[in-house]
Short mmCIF file of C-alpha atoms in Angstrom, two decimals:
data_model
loop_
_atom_site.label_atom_id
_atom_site.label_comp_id
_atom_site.label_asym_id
_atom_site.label_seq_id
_atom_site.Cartn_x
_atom_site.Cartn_y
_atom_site.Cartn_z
CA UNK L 1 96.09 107.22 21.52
CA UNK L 2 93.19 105.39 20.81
CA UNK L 3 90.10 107.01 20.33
CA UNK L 4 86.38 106.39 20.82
CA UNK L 5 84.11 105.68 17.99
CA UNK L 6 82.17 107.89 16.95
CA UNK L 7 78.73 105.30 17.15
CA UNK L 8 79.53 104.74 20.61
CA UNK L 9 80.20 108.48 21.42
CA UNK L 10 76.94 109.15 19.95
CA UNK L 11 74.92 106.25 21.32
CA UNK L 12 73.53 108.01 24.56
CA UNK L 13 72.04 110.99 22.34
CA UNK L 14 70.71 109.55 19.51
CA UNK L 15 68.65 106.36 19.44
CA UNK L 16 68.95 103.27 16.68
CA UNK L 17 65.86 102.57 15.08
CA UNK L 18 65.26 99.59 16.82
CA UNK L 19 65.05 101.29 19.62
CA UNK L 20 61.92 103.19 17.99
CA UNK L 21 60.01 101.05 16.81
CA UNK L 22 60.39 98.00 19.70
CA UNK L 23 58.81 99.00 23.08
CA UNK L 24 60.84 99.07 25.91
CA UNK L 25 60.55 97.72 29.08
CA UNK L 26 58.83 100.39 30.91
CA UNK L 27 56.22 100.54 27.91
CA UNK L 28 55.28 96.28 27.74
CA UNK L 29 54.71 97.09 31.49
CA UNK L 30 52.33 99.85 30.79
CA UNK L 31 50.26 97.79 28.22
CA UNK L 32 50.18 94.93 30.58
CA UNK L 33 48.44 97.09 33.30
CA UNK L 34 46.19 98.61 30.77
CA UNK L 35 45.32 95.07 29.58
CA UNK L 36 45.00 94.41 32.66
CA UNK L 37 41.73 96.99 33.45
CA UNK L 38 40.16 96.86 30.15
CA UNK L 39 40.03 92.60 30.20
CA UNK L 40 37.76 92.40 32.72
CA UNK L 41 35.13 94.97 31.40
CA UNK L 42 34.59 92.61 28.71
CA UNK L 43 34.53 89.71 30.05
CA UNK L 44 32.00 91.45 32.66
CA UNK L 45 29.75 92.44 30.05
CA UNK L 46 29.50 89.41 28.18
CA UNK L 47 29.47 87.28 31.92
CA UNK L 48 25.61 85.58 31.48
CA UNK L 49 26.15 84.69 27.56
CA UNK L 50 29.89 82.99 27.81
CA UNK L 51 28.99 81.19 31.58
CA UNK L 52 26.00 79.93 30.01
CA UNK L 53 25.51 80.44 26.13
CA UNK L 54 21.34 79.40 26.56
CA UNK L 55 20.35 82.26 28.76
CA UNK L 56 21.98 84.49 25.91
CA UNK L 57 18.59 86.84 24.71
CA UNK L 58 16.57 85.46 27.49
CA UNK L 59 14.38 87.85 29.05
CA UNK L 60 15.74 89.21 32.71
CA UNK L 61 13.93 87.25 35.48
CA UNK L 62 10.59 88.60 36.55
CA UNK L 63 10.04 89.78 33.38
CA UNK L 64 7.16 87.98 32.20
CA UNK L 65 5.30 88.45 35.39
CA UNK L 66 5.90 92.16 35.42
CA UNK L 67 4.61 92.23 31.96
CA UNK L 68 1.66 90.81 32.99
CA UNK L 69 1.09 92.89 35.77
CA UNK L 70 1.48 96.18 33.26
CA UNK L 71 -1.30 94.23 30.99
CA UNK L 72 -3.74 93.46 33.71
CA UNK L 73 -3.16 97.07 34.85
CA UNK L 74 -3.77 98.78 31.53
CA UNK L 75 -7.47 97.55 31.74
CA UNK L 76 -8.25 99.95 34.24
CA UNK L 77 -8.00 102.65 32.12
CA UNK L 78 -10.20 105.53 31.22
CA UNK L 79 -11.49 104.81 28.15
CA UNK L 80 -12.79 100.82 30.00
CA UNK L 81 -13.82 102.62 32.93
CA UNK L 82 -16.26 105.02 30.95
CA UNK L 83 -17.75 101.84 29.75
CA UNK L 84 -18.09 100.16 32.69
CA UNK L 85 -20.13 103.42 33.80
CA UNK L 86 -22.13 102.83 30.74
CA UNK L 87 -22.83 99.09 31.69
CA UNK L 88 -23.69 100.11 35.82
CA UNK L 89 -25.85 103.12 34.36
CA UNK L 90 -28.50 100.44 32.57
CA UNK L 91 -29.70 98.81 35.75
CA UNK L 92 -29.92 102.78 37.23
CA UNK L 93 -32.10 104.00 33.66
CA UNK L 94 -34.19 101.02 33.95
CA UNK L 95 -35.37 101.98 37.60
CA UNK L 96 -35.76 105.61 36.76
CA UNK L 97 -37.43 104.97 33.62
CA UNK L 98 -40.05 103.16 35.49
CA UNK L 99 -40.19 104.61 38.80
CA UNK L 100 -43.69 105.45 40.02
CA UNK L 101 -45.46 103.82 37.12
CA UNK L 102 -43.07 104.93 34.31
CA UNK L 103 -44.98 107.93 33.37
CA UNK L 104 -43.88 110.79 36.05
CA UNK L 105 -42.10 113.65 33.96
CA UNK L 106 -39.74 114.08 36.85
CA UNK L 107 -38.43 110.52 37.15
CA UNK L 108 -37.90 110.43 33.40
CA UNK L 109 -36.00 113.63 32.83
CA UNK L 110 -33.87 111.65 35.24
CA UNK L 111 -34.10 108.73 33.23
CA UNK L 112 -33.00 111.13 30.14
CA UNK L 113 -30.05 112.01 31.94
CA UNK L 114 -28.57 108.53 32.71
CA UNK L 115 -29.46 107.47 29.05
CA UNK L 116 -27.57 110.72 27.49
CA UNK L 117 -24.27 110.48 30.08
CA UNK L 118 -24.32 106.51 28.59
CA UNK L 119 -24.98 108.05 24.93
CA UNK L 120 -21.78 110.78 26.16
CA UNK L 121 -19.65 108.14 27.05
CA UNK L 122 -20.02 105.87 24.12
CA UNK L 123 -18.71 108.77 21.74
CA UNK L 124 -15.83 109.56 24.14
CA UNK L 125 -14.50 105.82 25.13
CA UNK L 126 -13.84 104.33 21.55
CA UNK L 127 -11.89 107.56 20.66
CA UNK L 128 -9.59 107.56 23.80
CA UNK L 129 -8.76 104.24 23.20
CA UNK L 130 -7.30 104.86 19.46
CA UNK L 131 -5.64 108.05 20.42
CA UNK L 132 -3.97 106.66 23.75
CA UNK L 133 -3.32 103.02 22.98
CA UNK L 134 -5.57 102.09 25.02
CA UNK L 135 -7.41 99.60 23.40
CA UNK L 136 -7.79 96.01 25.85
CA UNK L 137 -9.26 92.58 25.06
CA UNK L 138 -12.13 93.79 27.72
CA UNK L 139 -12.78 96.87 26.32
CA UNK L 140 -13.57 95.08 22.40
CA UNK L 141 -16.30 92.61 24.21
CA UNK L 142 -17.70 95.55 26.86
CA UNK L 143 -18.19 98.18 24.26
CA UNK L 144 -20.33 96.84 21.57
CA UNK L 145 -22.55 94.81 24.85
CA UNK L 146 -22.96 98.92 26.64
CA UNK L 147 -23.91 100.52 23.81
CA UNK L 148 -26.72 97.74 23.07
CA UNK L 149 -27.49 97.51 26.40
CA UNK L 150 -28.36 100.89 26.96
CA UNK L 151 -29.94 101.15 23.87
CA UNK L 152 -31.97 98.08 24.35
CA UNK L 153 -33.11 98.33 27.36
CA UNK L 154 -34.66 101.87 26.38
CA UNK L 155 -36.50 100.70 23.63
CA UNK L 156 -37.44 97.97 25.86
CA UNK L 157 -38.93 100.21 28.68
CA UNK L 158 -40.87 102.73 25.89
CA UNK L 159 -42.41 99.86 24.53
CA UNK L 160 -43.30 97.90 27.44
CA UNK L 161 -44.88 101.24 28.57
CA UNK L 162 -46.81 102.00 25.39
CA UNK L 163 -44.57 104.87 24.03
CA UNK L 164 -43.22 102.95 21.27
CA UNK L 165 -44.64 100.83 18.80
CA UNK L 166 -43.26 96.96 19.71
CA UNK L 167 -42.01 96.66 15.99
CA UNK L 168 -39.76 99.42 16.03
CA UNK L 169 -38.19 97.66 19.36
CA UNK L 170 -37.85 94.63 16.74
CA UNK L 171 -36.40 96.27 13.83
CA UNK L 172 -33.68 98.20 15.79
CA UNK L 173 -32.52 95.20 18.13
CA UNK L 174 -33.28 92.55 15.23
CA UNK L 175 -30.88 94.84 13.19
CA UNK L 176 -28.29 95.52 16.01
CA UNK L 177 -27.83 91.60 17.04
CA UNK L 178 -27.93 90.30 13.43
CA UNK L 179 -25.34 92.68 11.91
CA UNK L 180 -23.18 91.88 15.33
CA UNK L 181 -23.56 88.21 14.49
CA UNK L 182 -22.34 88.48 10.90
CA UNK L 183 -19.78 90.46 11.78
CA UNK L 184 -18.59 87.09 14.14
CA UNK L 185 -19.55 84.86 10.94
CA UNK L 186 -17.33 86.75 8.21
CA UNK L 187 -14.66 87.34 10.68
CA UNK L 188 -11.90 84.81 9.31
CA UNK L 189 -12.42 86.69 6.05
CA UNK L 190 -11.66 90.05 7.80
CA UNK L 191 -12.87 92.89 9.45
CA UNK L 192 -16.25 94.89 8.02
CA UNK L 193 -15.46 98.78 9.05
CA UNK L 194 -17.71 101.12 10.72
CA UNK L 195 -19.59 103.19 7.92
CA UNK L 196 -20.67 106.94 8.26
CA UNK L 197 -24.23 105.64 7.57
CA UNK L 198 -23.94 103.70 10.45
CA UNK L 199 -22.64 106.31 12.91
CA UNK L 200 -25.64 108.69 11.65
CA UNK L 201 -27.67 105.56 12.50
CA UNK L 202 -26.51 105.75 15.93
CA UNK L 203 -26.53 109.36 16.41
CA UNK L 204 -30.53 109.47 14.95
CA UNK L 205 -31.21 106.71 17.60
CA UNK L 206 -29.74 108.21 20.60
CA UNK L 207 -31.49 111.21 19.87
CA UNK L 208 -34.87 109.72 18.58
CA UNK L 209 -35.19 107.40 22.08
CA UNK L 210 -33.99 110.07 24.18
CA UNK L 211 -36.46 112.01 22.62
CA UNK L 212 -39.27 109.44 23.32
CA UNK L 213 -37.28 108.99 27.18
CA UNK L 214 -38.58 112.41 28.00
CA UNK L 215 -42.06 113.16 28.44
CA UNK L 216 -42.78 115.81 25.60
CA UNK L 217 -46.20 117.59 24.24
CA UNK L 218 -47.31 119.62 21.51
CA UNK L 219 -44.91 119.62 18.33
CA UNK L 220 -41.99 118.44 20.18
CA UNK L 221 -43.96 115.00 20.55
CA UNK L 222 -44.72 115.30 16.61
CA UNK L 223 -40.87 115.93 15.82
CA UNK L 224 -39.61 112.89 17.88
CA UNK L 225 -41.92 110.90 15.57
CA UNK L 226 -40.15 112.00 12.89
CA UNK L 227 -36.67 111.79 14.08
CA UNK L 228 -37.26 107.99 15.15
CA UNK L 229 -38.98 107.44 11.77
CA UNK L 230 -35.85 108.84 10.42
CA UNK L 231 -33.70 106.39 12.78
CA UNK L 232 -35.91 103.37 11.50
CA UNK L 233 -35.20 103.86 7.78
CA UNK L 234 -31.15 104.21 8.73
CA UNK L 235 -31.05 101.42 10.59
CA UNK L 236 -32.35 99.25 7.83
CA UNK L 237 -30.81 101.06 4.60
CA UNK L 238 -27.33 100.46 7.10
CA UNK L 239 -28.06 97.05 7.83
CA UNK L 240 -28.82 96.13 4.28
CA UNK L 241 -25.38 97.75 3.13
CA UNK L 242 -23.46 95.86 6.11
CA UNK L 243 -24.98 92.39 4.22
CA UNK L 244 -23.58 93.46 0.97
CA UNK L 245 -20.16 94.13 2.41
CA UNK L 246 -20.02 91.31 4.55
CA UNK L 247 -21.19 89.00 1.13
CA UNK L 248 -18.58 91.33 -0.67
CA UNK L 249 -15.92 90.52 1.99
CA UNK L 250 -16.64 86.82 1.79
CA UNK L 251 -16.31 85.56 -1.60
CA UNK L 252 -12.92 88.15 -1.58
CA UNK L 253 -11.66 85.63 1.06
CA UNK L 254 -13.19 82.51 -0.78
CA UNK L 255 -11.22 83.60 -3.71
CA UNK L 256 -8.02 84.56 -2.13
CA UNK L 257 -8.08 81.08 -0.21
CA UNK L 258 -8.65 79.26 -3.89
CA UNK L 259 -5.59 81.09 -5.41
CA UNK L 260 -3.33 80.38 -2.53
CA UNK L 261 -4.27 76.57 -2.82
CA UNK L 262 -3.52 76.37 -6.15
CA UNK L 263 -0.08 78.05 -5.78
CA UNK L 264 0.77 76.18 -3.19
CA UNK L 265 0.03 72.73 -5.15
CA UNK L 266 1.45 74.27 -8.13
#
């Protein structure tokens, strides 16, 4: 009787190794279909760069001009619009200030109160800008041109109406224009920063000409004396020590510029 071998008796219940480790039919099937979904994801995500390798890291279309829109927006913020009320309150100061002959008490406490909302405003704008990122190209040119405008065209008025001595008018403005200028001169050498002497300057002035703004008697009118005297001597100690750094900060860049020249022909 011939028997069956034992291999082939066994061959339904036990698998050969080949059998383990080579997929079978069913299984190459399986990975084909998988293949199948997950090819196309990545071609799908890498579409733009392999149809056309130049538009790979280009910017989406549109995106430039929406960029530009967000810019242009962002100038209409709050810190640009509380100087653009500083800059529409000087033509509204000047009329008060001189309504009726200049001298009516009533018309200049008025005038006192456009002057200090613009005096207000300047020590609000600058600081919302930092904090909130606002800072714009327009608001660096209208700032520094509100605050002297308001300022100038006070000392302006109290001169032209006998209030204030003409040479103070000179010293202050002389001082505010020539420090702004050689702050443009010494730019390309850098930057000359705000001191604390200078904000007490501009705090003594504010209060000083809005002292002068209002019509005051008695030892109120003796005071404001003092506080513009006060004003005068910080304005020029200020503007001598904005000189020195500016002088300072130019032969820094002088010298900085030499040694670069010579390393680079070295």
């Amino acid at each position: 009787m011939t028997g069956v071998p034992a291999s082939a008796a066994g061959g339904s219940s036990q698998a050969s190794p080949a059998s383990q480790t080579s997929p079978g039919p069913q299984a190459s099937q399986a990975a084909q279909v998988a293949g199948a979904v997950v090819v196309p994801s990545e071609v799908t995500a890498d579409a733009a760069a392999i149809a056309d390798p130049e538009d790979a890291g280009r910017p989406p279309r549109g995106a430039k001009l929406a960029a530009a829109a967000v810019n242009q927006a962002s100038v209409w913020n709050i810190a640009n619009l509380l100087t653009m009320l500083r800059l529409i309150l000087v033509p509204g100061f000047v009329a008060l200030m001189l309504a009726d002959g200049g001298y009516d008490p009533a018309w200049r406490a008025f005038a006192w109160a456009a002057f200090a909302i613009a005096m207000i405003t300047d020590l609000f704008d600058g600081h919302i800008a930092r904090t909130y990122n606002l800072v714009t190209d327009f608001g660096k040119i209208a700032d520094p041109i509100a605050d002297k405008a308001i300022m100038g065209a006070a000392l302006i008025c109290l001169s032209s109406l006998g209030d204030l001595p003409w040479w103070v008018t000179i010293v202050i403005l002389g001082r505010e224009l020539g420090i702004t200028l050689l702050r443009f001169l010494v730019i390309r050498y850098g930057v000359i920063p705000a001191s604390r002497g200078g904000k007490l300057k501009t705090l003594t002035q504010g209060v000083a000409v809005g002292m002068y703004v209002l019509a005051l008697t008695g030892w109120l009118a003796t005071l404001r004396w003092w506080v513009m005297a006060a004003a005068v001597v910080l304005t020029v100690v200020t503007g001598l020590d904005y000189v020195r750094q500016a002088v300072v900060l130019r032969r820094q860049g002088i010298a900085e510029r030499k040694a670069a020249s010579e390393e680079t022909q070295a």
